Coordinates of C-alpha atoms in Angstrom, one line a residue:
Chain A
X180 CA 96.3 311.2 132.4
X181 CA 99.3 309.3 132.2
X182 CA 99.6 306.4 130.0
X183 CA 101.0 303.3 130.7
X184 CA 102.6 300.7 128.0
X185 CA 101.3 297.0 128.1
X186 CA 104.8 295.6 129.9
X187 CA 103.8 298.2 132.8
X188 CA 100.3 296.8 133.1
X189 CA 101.1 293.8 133.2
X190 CA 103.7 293.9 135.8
X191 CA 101.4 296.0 138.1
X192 CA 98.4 294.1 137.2
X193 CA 100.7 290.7 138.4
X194 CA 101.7 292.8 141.7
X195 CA 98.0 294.0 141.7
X196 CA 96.0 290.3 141.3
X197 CA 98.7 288.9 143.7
X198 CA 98.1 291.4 146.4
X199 CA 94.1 290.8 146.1
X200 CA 93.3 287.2 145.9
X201 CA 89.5 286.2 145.6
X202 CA 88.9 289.6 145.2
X203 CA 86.5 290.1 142.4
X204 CA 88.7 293.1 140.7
X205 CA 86.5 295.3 137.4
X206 CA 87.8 295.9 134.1
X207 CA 86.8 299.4 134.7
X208 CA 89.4 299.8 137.6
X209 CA 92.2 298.2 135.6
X210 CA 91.1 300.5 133.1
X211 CA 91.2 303.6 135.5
X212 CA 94.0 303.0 137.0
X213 CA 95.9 302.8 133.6
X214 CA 94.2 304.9 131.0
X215 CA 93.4 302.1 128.8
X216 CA 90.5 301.0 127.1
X217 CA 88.7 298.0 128.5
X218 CA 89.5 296.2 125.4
X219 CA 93.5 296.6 125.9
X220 CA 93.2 295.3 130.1
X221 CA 90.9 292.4 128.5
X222 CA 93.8 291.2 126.1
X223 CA 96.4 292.1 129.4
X224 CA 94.4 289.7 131.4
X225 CA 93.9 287.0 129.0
X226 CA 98.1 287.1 128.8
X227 CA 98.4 286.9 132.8
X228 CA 95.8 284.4 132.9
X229 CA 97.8 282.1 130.8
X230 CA 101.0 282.8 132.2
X231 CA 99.5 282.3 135.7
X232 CA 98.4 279.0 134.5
X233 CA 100.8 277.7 133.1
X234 CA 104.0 278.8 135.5
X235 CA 101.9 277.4 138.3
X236 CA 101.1 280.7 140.3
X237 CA 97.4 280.4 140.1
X238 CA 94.0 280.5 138.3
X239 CA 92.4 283.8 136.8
X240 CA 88.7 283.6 136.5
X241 CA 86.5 286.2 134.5
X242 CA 83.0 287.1 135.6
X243 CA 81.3 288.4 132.6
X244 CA 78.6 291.5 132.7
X245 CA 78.5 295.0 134.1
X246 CA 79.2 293.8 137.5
X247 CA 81.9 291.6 136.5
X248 CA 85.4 291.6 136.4
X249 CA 88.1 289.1 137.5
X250 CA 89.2 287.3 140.4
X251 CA 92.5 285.6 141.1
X252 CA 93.1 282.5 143.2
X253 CA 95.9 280.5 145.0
X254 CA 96.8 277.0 143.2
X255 CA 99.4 274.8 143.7
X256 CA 100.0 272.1 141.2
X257 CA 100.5 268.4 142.1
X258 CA 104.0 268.9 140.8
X259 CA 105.0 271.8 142.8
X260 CA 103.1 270.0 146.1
X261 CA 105.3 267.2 145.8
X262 CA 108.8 268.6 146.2
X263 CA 107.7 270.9 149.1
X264 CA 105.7 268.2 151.1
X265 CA 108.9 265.7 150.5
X266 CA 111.4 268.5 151.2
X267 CA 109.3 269.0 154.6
X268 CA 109.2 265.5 155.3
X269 CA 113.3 265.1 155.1
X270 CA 113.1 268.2 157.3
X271 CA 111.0 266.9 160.0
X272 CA 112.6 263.6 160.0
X273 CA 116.3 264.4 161.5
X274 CA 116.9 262.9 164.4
X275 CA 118.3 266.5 165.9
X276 CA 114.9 267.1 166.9
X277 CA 114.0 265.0 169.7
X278 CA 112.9 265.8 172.4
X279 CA 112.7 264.0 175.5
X280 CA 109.1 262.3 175.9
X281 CA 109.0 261.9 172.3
X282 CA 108.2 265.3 171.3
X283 CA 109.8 266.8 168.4
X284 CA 111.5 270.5 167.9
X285 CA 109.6 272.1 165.2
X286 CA 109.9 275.7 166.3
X287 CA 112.6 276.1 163.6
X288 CA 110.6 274.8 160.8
X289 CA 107.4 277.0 161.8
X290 CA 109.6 280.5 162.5
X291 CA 110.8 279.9 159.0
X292 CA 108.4 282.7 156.8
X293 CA 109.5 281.0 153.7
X294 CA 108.1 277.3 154.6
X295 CA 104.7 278.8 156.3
X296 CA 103.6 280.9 153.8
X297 CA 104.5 277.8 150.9
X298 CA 102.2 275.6 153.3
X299 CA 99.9 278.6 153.6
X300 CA 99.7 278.7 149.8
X301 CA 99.3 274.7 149.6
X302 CA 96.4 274.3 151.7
X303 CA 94.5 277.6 150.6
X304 CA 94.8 276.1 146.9
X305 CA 92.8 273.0 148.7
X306 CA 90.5 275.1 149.8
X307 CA 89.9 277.9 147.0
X308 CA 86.7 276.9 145.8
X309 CA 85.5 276.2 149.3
X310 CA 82.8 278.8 151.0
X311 CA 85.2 280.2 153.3
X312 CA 84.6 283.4 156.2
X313 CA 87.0 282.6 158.7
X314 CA 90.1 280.6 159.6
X315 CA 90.0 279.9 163.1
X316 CA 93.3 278.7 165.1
X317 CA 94.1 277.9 168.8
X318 CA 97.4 280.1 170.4
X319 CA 100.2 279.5 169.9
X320 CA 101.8 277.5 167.2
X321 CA 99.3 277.1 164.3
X322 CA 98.8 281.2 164.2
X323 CA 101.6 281.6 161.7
X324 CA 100.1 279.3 159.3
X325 CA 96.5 280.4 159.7
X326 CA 97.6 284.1 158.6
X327 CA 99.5 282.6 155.7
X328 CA 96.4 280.4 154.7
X329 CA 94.1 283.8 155.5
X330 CA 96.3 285.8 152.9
X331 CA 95.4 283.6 150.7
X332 CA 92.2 283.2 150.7
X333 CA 91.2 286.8 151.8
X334 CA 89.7 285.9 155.3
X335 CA 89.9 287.3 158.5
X336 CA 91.9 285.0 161.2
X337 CA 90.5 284.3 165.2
X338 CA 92.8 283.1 167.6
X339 CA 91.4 280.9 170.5
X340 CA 93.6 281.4 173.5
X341 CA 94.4 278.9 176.7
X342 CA 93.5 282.2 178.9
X343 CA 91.4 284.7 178.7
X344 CA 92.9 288.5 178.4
X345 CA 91.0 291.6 179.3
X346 CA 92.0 292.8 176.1
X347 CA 89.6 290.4 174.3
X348 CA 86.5 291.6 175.9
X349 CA 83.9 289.4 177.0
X350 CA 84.6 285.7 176.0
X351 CA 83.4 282.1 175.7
X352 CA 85.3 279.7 177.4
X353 CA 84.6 276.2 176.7
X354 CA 85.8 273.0 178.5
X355 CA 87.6 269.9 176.2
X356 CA 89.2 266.7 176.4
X357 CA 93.2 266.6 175.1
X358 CA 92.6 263.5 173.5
X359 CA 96.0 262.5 173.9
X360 CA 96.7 263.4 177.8
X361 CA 93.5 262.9 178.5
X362 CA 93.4 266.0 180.8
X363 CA 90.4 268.3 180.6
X364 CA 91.4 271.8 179.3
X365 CA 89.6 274.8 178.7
X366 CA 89.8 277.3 175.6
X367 CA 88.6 280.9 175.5
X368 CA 87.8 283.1 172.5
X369 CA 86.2 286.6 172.3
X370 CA 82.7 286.9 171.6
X371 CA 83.1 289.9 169.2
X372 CA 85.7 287.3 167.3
X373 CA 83.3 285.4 165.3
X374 CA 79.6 286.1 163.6
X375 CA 76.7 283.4 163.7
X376 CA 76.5 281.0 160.8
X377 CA 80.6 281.9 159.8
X378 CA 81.9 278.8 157.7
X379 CA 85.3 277.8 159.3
X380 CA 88.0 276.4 158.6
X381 CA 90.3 275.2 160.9
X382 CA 93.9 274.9 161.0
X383 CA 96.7 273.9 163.0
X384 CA 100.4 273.1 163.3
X385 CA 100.2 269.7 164.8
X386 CA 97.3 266.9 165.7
X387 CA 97.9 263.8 167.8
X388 CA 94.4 262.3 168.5
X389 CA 92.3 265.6 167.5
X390 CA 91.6 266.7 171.0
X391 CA 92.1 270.4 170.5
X392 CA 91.1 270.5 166.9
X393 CA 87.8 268.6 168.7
X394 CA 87.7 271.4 171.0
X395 CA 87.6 274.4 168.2
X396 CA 84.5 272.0 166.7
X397 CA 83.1 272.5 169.9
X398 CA 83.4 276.1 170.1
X399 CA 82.2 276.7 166.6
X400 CA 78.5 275.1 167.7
X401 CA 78.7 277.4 170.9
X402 CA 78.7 280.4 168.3
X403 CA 76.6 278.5 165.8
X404 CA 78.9 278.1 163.0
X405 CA 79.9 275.5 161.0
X406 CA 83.5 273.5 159.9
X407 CA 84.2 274.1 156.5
X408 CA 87.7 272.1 156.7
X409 CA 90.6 271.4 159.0
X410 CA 93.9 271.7 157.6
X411 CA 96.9 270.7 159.9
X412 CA 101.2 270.5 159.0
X413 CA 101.5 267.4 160.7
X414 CA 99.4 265.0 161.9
X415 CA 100.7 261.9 164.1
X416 CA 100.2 258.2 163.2
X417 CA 98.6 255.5 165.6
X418 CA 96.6 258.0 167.4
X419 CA 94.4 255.0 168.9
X420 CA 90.9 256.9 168.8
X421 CA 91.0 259.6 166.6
X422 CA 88.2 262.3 167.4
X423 CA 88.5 264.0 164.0
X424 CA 87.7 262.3 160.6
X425 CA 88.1 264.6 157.6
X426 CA 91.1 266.9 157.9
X427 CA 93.8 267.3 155.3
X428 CA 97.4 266.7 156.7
X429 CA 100.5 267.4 154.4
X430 CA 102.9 265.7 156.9
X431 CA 102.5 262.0 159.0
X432 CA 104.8 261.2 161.5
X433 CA 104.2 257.6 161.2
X434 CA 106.5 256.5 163.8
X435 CA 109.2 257.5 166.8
X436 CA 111.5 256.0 167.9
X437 CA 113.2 257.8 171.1
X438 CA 115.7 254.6 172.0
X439 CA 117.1 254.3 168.1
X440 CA 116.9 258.4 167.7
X441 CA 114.7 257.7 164.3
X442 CA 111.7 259.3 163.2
X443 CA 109.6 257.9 160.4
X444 CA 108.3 260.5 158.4
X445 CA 105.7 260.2 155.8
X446 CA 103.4 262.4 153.2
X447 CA 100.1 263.3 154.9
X448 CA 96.4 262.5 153.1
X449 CA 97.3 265.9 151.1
X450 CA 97.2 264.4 147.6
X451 CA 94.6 261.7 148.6
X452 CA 92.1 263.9 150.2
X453 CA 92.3 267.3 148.7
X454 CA 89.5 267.0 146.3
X455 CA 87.2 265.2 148.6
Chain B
X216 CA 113.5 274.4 125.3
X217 CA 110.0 276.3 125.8
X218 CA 110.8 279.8 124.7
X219 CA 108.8 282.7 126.6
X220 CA 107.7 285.9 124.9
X221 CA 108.7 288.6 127.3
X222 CA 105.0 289.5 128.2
X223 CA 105.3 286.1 129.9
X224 CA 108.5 286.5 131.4
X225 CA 107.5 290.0 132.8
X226 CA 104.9 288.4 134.3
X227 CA 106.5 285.6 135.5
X228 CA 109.7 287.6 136.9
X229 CA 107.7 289.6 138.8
X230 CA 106.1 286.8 140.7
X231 CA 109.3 285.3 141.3
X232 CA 110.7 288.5 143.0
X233 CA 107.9 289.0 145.3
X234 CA 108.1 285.8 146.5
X235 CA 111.7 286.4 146.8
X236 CA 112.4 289.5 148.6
X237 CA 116.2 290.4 150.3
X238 CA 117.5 287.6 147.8
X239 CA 120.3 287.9 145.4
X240 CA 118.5 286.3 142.0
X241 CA 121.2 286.2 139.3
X242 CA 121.1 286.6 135.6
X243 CA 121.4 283.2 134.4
X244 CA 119.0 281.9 136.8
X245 CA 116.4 283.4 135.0
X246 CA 118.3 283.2 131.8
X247 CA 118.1 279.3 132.3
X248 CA 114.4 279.5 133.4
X249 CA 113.3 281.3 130.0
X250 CA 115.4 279.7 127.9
X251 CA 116.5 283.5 127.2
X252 CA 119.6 285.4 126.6
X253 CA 120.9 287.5 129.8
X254 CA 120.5 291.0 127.2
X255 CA 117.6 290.1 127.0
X256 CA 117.1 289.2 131.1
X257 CA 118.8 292.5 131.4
X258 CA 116.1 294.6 129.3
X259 CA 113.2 293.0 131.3
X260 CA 114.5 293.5 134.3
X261 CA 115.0 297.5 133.6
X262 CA 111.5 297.3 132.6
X263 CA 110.5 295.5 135.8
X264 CA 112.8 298.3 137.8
X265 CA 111.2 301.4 136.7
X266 CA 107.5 300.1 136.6
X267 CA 108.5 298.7 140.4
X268 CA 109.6 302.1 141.4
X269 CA 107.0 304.2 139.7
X270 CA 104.0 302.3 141.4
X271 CA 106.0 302.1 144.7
X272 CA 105.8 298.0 144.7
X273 CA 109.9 298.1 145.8
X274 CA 113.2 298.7 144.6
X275 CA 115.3 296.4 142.1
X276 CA 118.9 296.4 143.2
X277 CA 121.3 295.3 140.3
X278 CA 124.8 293.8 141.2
X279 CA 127.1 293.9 138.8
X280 CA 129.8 290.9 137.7
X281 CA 129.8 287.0 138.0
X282 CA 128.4 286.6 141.3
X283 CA 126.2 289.0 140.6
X284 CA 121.8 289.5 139.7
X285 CA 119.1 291.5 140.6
X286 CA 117.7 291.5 144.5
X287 CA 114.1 293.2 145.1
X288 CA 113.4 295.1 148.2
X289 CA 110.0 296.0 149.5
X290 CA 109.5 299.9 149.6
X291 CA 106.5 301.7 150.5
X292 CA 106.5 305.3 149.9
X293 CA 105.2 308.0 152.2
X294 CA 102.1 308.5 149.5
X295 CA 101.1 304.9 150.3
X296 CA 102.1 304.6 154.1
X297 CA 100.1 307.9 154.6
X298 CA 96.7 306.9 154.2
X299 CA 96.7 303.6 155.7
X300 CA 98.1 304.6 158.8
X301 CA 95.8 307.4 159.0
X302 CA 92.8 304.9 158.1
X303 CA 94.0 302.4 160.7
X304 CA 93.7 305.7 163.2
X305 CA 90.3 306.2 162.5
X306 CA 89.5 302.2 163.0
X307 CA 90.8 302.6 166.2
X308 CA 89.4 305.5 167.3
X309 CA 86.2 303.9 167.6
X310 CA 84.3 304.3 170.8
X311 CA 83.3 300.6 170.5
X312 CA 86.8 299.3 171.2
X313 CA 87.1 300.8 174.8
X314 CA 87.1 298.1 176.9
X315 CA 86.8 297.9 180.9
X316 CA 89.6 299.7 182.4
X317 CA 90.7 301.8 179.7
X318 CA 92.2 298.6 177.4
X319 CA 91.2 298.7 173.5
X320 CA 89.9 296.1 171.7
X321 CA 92.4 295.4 168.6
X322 CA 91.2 291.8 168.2
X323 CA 89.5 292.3 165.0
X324 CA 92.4 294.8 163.5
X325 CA 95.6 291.7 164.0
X326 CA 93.1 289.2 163.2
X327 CA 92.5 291.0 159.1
X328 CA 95.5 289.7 157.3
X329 CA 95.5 292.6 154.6
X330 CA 96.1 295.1 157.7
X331 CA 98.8 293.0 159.2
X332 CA 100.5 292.4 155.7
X333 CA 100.7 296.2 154.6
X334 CA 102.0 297.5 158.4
X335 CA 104.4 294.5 157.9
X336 CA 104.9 296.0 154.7
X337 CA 105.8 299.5 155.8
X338 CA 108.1 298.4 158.8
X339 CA 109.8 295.8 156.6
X340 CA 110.1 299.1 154.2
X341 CA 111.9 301.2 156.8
X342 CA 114.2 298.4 157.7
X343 CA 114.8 297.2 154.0
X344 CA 118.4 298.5 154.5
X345 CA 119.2 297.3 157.5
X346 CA 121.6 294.4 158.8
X347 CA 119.0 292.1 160.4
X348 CA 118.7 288.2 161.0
X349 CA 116.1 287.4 162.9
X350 CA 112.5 288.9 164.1
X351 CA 111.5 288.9 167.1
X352 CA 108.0 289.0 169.5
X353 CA 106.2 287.9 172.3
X354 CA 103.5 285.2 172.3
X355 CA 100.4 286.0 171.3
X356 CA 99.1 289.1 169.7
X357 CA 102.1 290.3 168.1
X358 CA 102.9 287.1 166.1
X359 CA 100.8 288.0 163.0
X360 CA 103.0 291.1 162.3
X361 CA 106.4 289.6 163.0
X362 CA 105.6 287.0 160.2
X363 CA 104.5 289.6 157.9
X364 CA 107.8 291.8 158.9
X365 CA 109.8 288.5 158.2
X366 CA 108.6 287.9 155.5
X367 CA 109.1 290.8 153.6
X368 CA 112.8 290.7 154.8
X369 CA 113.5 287.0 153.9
X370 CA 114.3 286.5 157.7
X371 CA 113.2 283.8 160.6
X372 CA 111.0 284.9 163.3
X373 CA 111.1 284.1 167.2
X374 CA 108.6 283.9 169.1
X375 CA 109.3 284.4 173.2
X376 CA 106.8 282.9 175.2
X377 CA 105.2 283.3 178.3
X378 CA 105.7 280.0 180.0
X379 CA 107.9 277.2 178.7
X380 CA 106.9 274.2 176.7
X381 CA 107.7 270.7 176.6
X382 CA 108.0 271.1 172.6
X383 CA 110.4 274.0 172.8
X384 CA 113.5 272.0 174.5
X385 CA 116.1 273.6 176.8
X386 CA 114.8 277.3 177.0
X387 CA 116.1 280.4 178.7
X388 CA 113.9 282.1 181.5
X389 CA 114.3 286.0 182.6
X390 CA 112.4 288.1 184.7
X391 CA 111.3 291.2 183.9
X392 CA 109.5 293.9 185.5
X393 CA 106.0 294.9 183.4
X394 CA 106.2 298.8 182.9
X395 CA 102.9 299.7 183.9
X396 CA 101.8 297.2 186.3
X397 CA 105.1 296.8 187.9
X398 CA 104.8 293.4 188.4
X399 CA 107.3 291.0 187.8
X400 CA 107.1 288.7 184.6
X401 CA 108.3 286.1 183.0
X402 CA 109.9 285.4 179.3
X403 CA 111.1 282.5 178.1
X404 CA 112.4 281.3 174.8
X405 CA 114.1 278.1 172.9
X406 CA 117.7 277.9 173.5
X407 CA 118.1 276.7 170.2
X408 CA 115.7 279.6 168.3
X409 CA 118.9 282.3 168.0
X410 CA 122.2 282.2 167.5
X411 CA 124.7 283.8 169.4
X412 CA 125.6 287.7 167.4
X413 CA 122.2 287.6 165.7
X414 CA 121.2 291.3 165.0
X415 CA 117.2 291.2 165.8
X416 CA 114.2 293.6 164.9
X417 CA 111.8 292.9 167.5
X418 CA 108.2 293.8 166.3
X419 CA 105.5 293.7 169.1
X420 CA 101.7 294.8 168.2
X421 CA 101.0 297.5 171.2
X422 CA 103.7 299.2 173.7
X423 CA 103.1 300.8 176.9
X424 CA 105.6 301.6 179.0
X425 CA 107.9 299.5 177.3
X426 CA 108.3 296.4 180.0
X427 CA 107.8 294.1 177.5
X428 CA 109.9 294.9 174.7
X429 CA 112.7 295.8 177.5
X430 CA 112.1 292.3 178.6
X431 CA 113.2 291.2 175.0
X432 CA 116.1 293.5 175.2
X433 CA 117.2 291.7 178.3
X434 CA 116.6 288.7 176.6
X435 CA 118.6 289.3 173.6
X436 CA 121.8 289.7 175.8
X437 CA 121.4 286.5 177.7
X438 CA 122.1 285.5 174.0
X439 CA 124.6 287.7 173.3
X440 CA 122.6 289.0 170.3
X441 CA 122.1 292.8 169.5
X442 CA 118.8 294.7 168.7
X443 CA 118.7 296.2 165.1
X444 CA 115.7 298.0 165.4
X445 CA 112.0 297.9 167.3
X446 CA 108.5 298.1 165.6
X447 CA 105.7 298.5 167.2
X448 CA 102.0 299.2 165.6
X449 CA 100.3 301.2 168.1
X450 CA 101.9 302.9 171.8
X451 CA 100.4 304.8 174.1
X452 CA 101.3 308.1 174.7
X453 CA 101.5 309.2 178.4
X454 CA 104.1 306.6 179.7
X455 CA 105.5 308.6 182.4
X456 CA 108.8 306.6 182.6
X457 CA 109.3 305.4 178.9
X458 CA 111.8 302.1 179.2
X459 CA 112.8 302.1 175.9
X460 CA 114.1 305.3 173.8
X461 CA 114.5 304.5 170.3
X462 CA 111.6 302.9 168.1
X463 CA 109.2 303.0 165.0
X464 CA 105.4 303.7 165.4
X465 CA 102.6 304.0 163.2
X466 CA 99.8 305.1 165.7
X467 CA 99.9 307.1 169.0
X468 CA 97.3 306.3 171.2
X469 CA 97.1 310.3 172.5
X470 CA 94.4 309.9 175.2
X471 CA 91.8 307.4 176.4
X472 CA 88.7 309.0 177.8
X473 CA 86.7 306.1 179.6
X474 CA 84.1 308.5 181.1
X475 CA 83.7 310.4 178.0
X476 CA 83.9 306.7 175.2
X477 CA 86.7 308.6 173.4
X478 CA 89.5 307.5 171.9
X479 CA 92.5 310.2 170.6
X480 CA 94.5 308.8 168.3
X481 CA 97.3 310.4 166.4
X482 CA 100.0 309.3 163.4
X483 CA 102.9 307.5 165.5
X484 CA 106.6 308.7 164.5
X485 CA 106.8 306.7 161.5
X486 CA 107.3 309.4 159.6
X487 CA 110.0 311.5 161.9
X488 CA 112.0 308.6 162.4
X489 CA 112.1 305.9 160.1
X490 CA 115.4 307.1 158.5
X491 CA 116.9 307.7 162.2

């Protein structure tokens, strides 16, 4: 068998660990895979673990015993947080993007696979110690987002649609309240999708009053399983009765103004709320 | 300055690349980083190379002179593509995906992000070398792919929709007619999501008779932009009138028995045409 020099390992053990987060990964494969002894990928790991940790990639943790091994997770330190979720704000906040009604162009911002998968990697490191089987999204806008934050975490992603599609098999369609329109809507989603008792965690790309992230809740109890967060981009200010309490926002439009072409733009409860 | 053994910079380098694929890094960016001298950049990087092309994780490109660095490139070799698109065959050749009518369920298959990320992987692979700006696909089920695609080539992704938004802004509407059902369809996308000249790999998750990515042909002209390639993961064989000639495959859907609950399934022409 060939044998591989530590700089090797190391650089396909990085790839490796990247490429499998919360994947419980044996000493015995590393050790497979490169010819070494166990004792050799023990001193590789205890390097990448410390490298990880401190150049802010992520956290390495070793399960001891014959059915141990190690598993990597997502984290995102306070300090690398900060200049994303301010960068995004700036970005949100030019004028350019309004829309008439108050609305606000965002397509740019969420077809960018750079700034999705950096907000992917953000809220999974919120969530990497959570008990996590699903993330659940509604079509259209949030799916980007929830794929980046299912990467992450190593979960599979359902899509609740507006319509139902014969390609999604029988379905359950539910009927919900936009909380901002106040129009009753429905949402649909394939019964093969989700399993009984799944923990979910919901996110989206936008939440006014909650309606629709109110409606997934809803849907969850009609296949008997349970919010384990909500994690949305941006989440809009002075939304009078809000029907959702515990989320985790890394954006707040806090304010606009369609006559003066100005949109206040603030950080969302990421910082505040993440550890509670 | 914090000086880094090279164990640590390995390590750390090869993080940075994969988050950074299609872009031009250069010497004294990580020189500066490291607090190293560019020899010694130079000699980790060679390292980096060769273990990168030995375990088929991509290609390090060096440019020489001032304006010069290192760019990575995914690559997936034919020993890696082989087995995953012949294990994503066998997935969908189960008899529990035929659906009424002859339709498959694929629900399950987009919604596991490790499946969409490596076929993203091995279309962003055959189109590593190719001039495009832009990836493009129609709302809903082929979203997941186009991100991972764009991702892996460092470019924005598009997403046509079937009926306009308020969120959107000024959009441009086409008909088109829907291969196999004949009927007539509409597409709609953002007038500000592409620019005029933009060279676009549309990526779409399942192809008939083609009606739908010929409706993103049509599309792309209204904008005076130009396709650069087309990916789809599965198409069904048996189109009598195929709209479109030229695209990449990594399953064939051979035959769909509804009477019998089988499903043929062959390799698609990844491997035949990839370098056409």
């Amino acid at each position: 068998m060939m044998k591989f020099r530590r700089s090797e390992r190391l650089i396909d053990m990085t790839n490796y660990l990247l490429e499998h987060p919360r994947q419980l990964v044996s000493l015995t494969f590393f050790a497979d895979r490169y010819g070494s002894a166990k004792s050799s990928i023990s001193e590789d790991l205890a390097i990448i673990k410390e490298t990880f940790e401190q150049r802010g990639i992520g956290t390495l943790q070793t399960v001891p015993g014959a059915a141990g091994g190690v598993k990597y997770s997502v984290k995102v330190s306070d300090d690398e947080a900060r200049p994303f979720i301010s960068g995004l704000c700036e970005v949100i906040a030019s004028p350019e993007r309004l829309l008439p009604g108050g609305y606000l162009y965002m397509t740019d911002i969420l077809g960018d696979p750079a700034i999705v998968q950096k907000a992917g990697r953000v809220f999974a490191s919120a969530f990497a110690d959570a008990d996590i089987d699903v993330v659940m999204t509604v079509a259209t806008k949030g799916i980007p987002l929830a794929y980046a934050v299912g990467a992450y975490l190593n979960v599979p992603v359902v899509i609740v649609r507006r319509d139902s599609r014969v390609t999604e098999g029988s379905t359950v369609s539910i009927n919900y309240v936009s909380g901002s329109a106040k129009r009753i809507q429905t949402m649909v989603l394939s019964k093969r999708s989700l399993e009984e008792g799944s923990k979910v965690l919901i996110v989206d790309d936008f939440m006014k009053a909650g309606g629709t992230v109110n409606g997934m809740i809803s849907m969850l109890e009609e296949f008997k399983a349970h919010v384990a967060g909500i994690a949305v981009l941006v989440e809009a200010e002075k939304a009078e009765e809000r029907l959702v309490d515990e989320y985790l926002s890394l954006v707040q439009l806090a304010d606009v103004d369609v006559k003066e072409k100005k949109i206040n733009v603030t950080e969302g409860n990421y910082f505040r709320h993440k550890n509670g």
